[in-house]
mmCIF file of C-alpha atoms in Angstrom:
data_model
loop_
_atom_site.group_PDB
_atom_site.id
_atom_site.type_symbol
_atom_site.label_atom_id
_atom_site.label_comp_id
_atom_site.label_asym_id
_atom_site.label_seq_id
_atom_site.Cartn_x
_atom_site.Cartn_y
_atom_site.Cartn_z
ATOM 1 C CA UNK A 1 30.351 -11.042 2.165
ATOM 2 C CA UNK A 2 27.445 -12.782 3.967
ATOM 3 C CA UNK A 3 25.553 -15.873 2.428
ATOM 4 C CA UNK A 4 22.598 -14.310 3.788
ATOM 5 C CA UNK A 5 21.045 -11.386 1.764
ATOM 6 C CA UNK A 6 20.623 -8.159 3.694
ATOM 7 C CA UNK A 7 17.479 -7.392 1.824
ATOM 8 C CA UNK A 8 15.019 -9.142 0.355
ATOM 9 C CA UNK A 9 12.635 -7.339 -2.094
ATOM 10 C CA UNK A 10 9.720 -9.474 -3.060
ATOM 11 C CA UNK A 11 8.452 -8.060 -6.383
ATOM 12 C CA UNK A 12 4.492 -9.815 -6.883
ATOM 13 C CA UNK A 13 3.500 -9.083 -10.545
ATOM 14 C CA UNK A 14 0.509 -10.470 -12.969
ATOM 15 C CA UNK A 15 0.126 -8.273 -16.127
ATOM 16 C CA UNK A 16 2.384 -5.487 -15.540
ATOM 17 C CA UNK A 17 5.142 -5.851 -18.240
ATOM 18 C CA UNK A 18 4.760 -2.316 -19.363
ATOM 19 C CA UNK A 19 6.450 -1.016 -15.632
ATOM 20 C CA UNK A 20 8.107 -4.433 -14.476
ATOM 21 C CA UNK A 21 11.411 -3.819 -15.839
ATOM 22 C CA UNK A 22 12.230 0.228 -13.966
ATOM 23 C CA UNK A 23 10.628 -1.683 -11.152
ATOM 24 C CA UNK A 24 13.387 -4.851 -10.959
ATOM 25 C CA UNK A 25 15.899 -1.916 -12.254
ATOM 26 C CA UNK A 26 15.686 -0.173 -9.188
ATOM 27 C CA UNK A 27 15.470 -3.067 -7.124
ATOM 28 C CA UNK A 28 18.781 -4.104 -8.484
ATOM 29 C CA UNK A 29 20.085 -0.167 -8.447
ATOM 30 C CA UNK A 30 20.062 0.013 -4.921
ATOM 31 C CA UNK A 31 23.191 1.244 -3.325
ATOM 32 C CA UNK A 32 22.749 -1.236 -0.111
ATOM 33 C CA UNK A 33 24.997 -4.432 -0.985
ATOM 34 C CA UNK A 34 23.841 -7.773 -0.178
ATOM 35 C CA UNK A 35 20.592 -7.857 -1.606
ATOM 36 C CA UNK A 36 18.310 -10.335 -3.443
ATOM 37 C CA UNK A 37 15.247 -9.084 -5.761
ATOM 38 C CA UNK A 38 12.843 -11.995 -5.979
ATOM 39 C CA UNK A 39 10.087 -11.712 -8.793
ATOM 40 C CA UNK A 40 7.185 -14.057 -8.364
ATOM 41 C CA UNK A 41 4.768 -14.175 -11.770
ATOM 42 C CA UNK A 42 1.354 -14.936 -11.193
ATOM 43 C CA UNK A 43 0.597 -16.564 -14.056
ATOM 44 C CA UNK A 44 0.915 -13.555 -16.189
ATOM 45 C CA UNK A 45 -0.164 -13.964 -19.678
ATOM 46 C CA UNK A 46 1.616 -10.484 -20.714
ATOM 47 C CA UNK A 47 5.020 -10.184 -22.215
ATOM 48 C CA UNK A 48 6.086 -10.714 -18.631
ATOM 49 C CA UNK A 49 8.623 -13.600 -19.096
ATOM 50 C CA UNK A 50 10.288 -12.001 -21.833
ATOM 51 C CA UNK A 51 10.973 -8.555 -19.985
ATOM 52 C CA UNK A 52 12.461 -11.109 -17.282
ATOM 53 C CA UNK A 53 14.531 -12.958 -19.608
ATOM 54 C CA UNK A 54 16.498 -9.473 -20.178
ATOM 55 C CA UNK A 55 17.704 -9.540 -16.659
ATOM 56 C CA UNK A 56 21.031 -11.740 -15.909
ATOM 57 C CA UNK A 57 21.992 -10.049 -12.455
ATOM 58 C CA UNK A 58 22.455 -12.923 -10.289
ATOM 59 C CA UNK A 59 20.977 -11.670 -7.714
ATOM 60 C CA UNK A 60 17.929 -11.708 -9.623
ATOM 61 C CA UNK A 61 14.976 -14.523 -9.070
ATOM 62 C CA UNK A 62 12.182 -15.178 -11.664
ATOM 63 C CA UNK A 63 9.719 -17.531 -10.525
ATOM 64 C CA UNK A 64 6.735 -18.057 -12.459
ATOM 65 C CA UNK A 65 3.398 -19.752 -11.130
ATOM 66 C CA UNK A 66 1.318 -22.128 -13.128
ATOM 67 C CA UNK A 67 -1.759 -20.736 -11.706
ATOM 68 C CA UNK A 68 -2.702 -17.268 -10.345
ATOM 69 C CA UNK A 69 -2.728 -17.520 -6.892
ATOM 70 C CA UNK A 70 -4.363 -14.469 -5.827
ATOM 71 C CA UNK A 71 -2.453 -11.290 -5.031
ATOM 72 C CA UNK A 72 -2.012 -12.563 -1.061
ATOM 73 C CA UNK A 73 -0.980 -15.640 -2.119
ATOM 74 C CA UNK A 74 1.786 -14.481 -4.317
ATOM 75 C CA UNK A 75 2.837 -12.086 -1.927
ATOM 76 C CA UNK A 76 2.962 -15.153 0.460
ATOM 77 C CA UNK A 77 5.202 -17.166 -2.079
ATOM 78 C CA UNK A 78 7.805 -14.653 -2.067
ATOM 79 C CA UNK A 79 8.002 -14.248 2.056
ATOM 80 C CA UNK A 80 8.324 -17.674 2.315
ATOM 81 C CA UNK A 81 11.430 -17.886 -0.204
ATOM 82 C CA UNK A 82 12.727 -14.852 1.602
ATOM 83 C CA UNK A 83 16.362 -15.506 2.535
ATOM 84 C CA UNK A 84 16.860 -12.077 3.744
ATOM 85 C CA UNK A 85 17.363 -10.559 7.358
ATOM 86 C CA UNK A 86 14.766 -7.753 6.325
ATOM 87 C CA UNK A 87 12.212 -8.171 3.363
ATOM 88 C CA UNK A 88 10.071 -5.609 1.226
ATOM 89 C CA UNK A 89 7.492 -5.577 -1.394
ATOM 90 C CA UNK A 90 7.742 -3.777 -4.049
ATOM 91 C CA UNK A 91 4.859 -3.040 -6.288
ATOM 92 C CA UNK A 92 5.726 -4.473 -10.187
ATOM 93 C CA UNK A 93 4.450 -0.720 -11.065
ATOM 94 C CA UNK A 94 6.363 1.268 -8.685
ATOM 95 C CA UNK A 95 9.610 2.309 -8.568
ATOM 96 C CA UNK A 96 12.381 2.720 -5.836
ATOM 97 C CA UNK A 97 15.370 5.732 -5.514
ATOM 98 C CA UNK A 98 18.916 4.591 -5.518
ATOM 99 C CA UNK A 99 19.638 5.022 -1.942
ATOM 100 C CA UNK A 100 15.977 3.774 0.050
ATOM 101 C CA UNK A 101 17.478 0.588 1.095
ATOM 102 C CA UNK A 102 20.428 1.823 2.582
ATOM 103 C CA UNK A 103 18.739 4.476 4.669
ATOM 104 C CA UNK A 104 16.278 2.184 5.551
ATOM 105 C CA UNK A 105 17.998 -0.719 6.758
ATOM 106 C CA UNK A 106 20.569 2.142 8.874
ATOM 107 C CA UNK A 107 17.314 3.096 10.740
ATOM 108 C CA UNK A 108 16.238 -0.511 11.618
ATOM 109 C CA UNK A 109 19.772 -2.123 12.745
ATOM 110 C CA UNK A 110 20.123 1.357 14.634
ATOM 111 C CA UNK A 111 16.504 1.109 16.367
ATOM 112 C CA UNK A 112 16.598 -2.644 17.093
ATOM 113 C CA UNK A 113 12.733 -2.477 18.862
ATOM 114 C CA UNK A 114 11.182 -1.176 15.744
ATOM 115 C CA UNK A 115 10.255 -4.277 13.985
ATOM 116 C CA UNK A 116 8.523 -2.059 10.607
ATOM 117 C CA UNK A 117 9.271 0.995 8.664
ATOM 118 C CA UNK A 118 7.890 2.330 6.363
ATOM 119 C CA UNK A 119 8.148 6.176 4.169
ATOM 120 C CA UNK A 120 6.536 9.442 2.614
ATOM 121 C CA UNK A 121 6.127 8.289 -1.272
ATOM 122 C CA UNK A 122 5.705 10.173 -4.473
ATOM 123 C CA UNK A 123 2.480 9.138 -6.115
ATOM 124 C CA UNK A 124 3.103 9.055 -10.381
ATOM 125 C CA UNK A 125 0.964 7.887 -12.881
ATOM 126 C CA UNK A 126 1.150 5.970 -15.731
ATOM 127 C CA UNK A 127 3.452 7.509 -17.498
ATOM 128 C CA UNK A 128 5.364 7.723 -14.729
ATOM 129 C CA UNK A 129 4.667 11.948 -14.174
ATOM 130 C CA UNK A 130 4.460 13.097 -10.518
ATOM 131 C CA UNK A 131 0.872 13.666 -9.617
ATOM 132 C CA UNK A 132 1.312 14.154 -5.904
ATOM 133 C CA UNK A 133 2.785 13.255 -2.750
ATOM 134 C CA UNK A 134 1.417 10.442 0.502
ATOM 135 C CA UNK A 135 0.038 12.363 2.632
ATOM 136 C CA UNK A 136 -0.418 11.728 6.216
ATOM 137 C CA UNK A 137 1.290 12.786 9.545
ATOM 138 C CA UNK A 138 3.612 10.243 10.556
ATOM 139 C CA UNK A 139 6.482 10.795 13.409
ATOM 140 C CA UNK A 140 9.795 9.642 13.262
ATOM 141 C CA UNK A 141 9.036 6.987 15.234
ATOM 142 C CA UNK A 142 5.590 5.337 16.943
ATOM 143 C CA UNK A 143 4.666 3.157 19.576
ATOM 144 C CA UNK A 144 2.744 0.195 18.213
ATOM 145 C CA UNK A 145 -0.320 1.176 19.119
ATOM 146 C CA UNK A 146 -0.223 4.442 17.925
ATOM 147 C CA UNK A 147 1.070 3.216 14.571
ATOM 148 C CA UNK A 148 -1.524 0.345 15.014
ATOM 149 C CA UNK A 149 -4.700 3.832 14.751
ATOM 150 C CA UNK A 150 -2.243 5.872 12.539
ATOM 151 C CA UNK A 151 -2.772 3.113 10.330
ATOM 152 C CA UNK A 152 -6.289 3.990 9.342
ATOM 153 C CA UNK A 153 -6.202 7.242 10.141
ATOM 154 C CA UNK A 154 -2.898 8.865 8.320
ATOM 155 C CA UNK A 155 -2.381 5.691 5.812
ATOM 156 C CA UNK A 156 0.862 4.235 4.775
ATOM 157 C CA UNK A 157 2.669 2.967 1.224
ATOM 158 C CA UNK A 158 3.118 -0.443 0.786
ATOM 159 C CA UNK A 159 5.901 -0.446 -1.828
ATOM 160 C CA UNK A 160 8.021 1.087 1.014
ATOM 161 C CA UNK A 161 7.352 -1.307 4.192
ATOM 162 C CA UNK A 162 10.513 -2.574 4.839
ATOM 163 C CA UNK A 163 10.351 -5.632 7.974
ATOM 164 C CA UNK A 164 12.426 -7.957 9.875
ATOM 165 C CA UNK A 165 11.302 -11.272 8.155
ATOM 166 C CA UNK A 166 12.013 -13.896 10.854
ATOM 167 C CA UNK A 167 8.685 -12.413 12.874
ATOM 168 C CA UNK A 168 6.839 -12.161 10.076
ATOM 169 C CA UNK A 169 7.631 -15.832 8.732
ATOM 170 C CA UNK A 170 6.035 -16.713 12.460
ATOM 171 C CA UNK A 171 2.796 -15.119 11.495
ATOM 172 C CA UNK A 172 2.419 -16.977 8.533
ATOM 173 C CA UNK A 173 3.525 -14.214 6.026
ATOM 174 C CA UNK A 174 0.102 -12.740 4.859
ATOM 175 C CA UNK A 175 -3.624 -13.348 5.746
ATOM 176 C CA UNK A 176 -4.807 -14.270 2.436
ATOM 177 C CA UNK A 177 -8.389 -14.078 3.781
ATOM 178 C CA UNK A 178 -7.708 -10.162 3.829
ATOM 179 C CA UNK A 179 -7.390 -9.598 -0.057
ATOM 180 C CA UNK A 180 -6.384 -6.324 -1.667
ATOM 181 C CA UNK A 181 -6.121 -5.233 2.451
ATOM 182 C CA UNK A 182 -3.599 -8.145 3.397
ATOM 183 C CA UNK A 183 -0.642 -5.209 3.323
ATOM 184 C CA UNK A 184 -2.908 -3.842 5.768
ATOM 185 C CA UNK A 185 -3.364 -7.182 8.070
ATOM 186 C CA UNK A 186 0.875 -6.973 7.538
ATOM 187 C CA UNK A 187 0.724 -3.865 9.235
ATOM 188 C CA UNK A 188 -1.461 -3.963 11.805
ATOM 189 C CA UNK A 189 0.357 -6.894 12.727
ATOM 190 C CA UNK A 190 3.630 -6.006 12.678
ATOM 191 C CA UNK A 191 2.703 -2.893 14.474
ATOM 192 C CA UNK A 192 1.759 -4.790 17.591
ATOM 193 C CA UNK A 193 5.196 -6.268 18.226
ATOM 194 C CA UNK A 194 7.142 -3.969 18.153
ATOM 195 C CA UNK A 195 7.580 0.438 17.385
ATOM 196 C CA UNK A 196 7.344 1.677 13.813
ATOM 197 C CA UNK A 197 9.618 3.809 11.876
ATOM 198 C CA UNK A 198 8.913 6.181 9.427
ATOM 199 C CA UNK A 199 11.356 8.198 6.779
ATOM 200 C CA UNK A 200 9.945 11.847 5.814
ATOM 201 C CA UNK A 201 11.749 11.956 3.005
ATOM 202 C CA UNK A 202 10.222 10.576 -0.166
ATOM 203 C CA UNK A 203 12.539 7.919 -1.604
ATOM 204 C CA UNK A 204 9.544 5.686 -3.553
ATOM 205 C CA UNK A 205 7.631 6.662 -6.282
ATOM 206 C CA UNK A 206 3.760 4.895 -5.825
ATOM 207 C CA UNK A 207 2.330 4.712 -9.397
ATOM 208 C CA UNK A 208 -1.900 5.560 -9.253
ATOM 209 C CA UNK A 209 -3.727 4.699 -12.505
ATOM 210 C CA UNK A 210 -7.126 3.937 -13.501
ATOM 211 C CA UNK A 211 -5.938 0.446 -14.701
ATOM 212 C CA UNK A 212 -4.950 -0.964 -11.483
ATOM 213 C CA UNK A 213 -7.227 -3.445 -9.561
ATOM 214 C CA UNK A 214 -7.636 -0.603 -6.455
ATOM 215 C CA UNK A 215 -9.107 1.833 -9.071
ATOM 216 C CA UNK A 216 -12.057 -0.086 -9.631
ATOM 217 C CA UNK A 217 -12.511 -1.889 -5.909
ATOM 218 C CA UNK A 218 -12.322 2.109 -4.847
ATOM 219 C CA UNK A 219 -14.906 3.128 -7.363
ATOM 220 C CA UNK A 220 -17.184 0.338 -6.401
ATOM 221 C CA UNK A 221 -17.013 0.592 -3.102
ATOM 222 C CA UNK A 222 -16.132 -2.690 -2.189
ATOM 223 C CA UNK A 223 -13.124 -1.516 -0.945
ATOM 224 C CA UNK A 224 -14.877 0.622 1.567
ATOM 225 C CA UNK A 225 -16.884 -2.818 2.643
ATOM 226 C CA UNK A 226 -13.331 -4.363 2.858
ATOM 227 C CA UNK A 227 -11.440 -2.002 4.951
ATOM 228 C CA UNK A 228 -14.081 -1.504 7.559
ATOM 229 C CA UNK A 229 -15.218 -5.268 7.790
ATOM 230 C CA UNK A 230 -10.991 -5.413 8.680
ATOM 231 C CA UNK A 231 -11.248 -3.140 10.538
ATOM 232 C CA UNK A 232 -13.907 -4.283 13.287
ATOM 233 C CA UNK A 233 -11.645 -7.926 12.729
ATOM 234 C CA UNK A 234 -8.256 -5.942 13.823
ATOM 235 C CA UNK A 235 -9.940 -4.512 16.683
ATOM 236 C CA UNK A 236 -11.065 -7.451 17.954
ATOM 237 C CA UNK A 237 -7.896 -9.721 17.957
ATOM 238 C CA UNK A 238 -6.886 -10.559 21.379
ATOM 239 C CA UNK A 239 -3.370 -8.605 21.616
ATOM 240 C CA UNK A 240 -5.627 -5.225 20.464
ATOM 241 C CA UNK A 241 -8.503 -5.229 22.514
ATOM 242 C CA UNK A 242 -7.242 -2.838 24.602
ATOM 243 C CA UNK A 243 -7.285 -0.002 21.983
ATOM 244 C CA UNK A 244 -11.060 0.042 21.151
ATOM 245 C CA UNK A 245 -11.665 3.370 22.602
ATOM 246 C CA UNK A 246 -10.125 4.549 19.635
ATOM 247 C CA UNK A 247 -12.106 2.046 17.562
ATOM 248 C CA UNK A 248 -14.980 5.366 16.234
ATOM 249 C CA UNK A 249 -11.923 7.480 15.364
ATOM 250 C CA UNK A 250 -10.786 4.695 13.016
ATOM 251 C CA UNK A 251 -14.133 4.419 11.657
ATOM 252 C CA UNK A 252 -14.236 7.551 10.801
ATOM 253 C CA UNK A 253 -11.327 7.674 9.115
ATOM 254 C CA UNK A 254 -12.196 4.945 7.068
ATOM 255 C CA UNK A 255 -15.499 6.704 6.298
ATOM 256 C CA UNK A 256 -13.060 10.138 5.218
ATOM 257 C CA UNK A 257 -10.797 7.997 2.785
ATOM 258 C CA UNK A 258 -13.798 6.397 1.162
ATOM 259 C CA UNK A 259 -15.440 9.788 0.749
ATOM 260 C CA UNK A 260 -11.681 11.043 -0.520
ATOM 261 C CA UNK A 261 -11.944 8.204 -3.090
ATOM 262 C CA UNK A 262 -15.666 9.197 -4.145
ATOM 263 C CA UNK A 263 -14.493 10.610 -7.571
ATOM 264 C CA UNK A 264 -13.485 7.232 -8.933
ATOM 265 C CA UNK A 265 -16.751 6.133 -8.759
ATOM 266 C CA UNK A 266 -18.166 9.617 -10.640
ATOM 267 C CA UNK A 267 -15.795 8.785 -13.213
ATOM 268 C CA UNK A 268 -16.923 4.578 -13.419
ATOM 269 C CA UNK A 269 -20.183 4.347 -12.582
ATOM 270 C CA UNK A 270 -21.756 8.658 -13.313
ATOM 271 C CA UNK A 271 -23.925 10.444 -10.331
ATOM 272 C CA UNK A 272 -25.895 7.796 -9.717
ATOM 273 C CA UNK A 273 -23.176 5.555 -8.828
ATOM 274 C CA UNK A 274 -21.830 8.152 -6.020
ATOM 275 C CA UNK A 275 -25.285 8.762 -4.767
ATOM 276 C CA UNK A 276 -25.118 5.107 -4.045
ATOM 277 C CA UNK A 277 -21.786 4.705 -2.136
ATOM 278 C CA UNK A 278 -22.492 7.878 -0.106
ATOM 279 C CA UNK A 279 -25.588 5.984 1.502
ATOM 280 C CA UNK A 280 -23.453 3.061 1.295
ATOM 281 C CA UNK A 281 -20.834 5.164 3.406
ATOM 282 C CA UNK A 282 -23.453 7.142 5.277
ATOM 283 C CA UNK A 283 -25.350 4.155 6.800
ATOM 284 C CA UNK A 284 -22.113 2.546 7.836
ATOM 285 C CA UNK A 285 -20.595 5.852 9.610
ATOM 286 C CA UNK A 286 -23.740 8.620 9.851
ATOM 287 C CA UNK A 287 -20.863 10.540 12.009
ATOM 288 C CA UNK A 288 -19.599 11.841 8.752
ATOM 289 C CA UNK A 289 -21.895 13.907 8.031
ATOM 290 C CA UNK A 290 -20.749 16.338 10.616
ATOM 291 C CA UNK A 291 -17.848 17.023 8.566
ATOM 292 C CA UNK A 292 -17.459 19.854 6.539
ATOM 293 C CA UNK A 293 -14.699 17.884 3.975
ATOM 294 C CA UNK A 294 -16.725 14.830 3.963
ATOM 295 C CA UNK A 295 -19.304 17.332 1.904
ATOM 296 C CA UNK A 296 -16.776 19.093 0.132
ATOM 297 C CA UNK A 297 -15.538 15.734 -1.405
ATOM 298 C CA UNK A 298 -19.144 14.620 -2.525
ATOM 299 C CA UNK A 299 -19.401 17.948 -3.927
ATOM 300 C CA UNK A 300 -16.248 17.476 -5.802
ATOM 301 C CA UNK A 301 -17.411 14.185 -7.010
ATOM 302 C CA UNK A 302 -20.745 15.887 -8.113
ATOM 303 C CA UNK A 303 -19.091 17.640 -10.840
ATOM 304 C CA UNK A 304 -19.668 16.213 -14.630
ATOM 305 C CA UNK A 305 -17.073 13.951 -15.350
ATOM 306 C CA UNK A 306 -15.454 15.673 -18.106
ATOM 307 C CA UNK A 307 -14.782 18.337 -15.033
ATOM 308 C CA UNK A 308 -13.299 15.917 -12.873
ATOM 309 C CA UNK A 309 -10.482 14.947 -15.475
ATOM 310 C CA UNK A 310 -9.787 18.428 -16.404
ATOM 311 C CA UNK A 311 -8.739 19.587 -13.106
ATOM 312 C CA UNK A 312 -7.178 16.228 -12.183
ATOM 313 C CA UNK A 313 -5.070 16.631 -15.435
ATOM 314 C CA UNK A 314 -4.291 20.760 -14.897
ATOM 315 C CA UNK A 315 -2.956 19.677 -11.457
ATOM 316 C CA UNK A 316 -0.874 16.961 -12.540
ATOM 317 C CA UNK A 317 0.783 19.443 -15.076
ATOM 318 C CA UNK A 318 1.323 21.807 -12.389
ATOM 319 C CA UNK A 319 3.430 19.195 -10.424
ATOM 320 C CA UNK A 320 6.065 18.371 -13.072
#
């Protein structure tokens, strides 16, 4: 066997002991051999240490930071200790199946130009109950630039963006200017050099609940402010100039998700709060008023709270 780890899956956590030890599980249940699962702790001051102590799989790595970094800046710790020939991050709440590894790293050593790949994930909550499915219309395969719009316009799932880590060591690992959205600078990135795969099949379950950090940037809207402000950055670097025709579809996509999103805020901040973000949204994009969904999600949103949960609760039911 190699020295060299196939895989490694960078695990960033800060106050997530409750999931932390299914997600290291299946990290370390993966049937691709070769692999090293390096958790980086930023600074948690949870019972994280002590779930760790209950793993003694060698080919697990606890490393735990004096001082919370940010969540770019752990991210960046881990990329950096990388010994791998492809990397991943893996979300400390979210979980992968058995076999994702294998079939992704049999797509990238087969398709040697495709420098990324990524896949369809479940979305669960909490509790760890399916309430959905990543949406978005991704090909087998894409040429950078169309993966470089289809990233704004379709989405993608961190937890299952598996790269070649030698490139991405050359970029620095992350943008830590970028936040929340550094996955996103990732991306972009990594779409430019090179095609971008993308498995159909769900083999990572994405866990969405009102806890997490991206809840309450969503319901706030700064995330909105975030994703567009990278947006008109990625458009502008040099090697992407040339696709700013498609710059107002992107927009507008941005414009769709944040409008998607717009029930957060009814449930954090009441009507007045998504009266707000829709001018917020409006002013930034006025284009999106000429779409039909863009009203049928404010009118969604509109509904009393208490409404809201009970049909976002019926329809998780329905999907167990």
């Amino acid at each position: 066997m190699s020295t060299q780890p196939i895989v490694s899956v960078i695990i960033p956590t800060y106050n997530a002991a409750h999931w932390l030890a299914e997600a290291v599980q299946s990290a370390l249940d993966q049937t691709c051999d070769n692999i090293e699962v390096l958790v980086f702790d930023n600074a948690s001051t949870d019972a994280t240490p002590e779930v760790m102590a209950g793993f003694t799989d060698p080919r697990c790595v606890y490393v735990r930071a004096a001082l919370n970094v940010g969540m770019a800046g752990n991210i960046t710790r881990g990329i950096k200790a990388a010994k791998g020939r492809f990397f991943m991050v893996l979300g400390a709440d979210d979980i992968l199946e058995p076999g994702f590894l294998a079939a992704a790293v049999a797509r990238l050593k087969a398709e040697p130009a495709a420098k990324l790949l990524h896949g369809r994930a479940i979305w669960i909550d909490g509790d760890g109950n399916r309430v959905g499915v990543m949406g978005g219309d991704w090909p087998a395969r894409s040429s950078g630039d169309e993966a470089f719009l289809r990233c704004f316009t379709e989405g993608f799932c961190f937890s299952t963006m598996i790269m070649h880590t030698a490139p991405v060591k050359t970029l620095g690992a992350m943008d830590e200017q970028w936040g929340l959205l550094s996955d996103t600078w990732l991306f972009l990135k990594m779409s430019l050099q090179g095609d971008v795969l993308f498995m159909n099949e769900p083999l990572a379950r994405y866990r969405v609940h009102e806890n997490s950090v991206s809840f309450e940037l969503y319901a706030d809207g700064k995330m909105f402010d975030d994703h567009l402000a990278g947006l008109e950055q990625a458009f502008a670097w040099p090697e992407a100039q040339h696709l700013q025709p498609e710059m107002r579809q992107a927009r507008l996509a941005v414009a769709q998700q944040a409008l998607d999103t717009l029930h957060m805020t009814r449930l954090g901040s009441g009507f007045a709060g998504i009266c707000r973000k829709t001018l917020m949204i409006v002013r930034a994009e006025p284009h999106i008023l000429l779409r039909p969904k863009a009203w049928a999600r404010f009118g969604f949103a509109a509904l009393p709270a208490s409404a809201i949960r009970t049909m976002r609760n019926a329809r998780r039911v329905a999907r167990r």
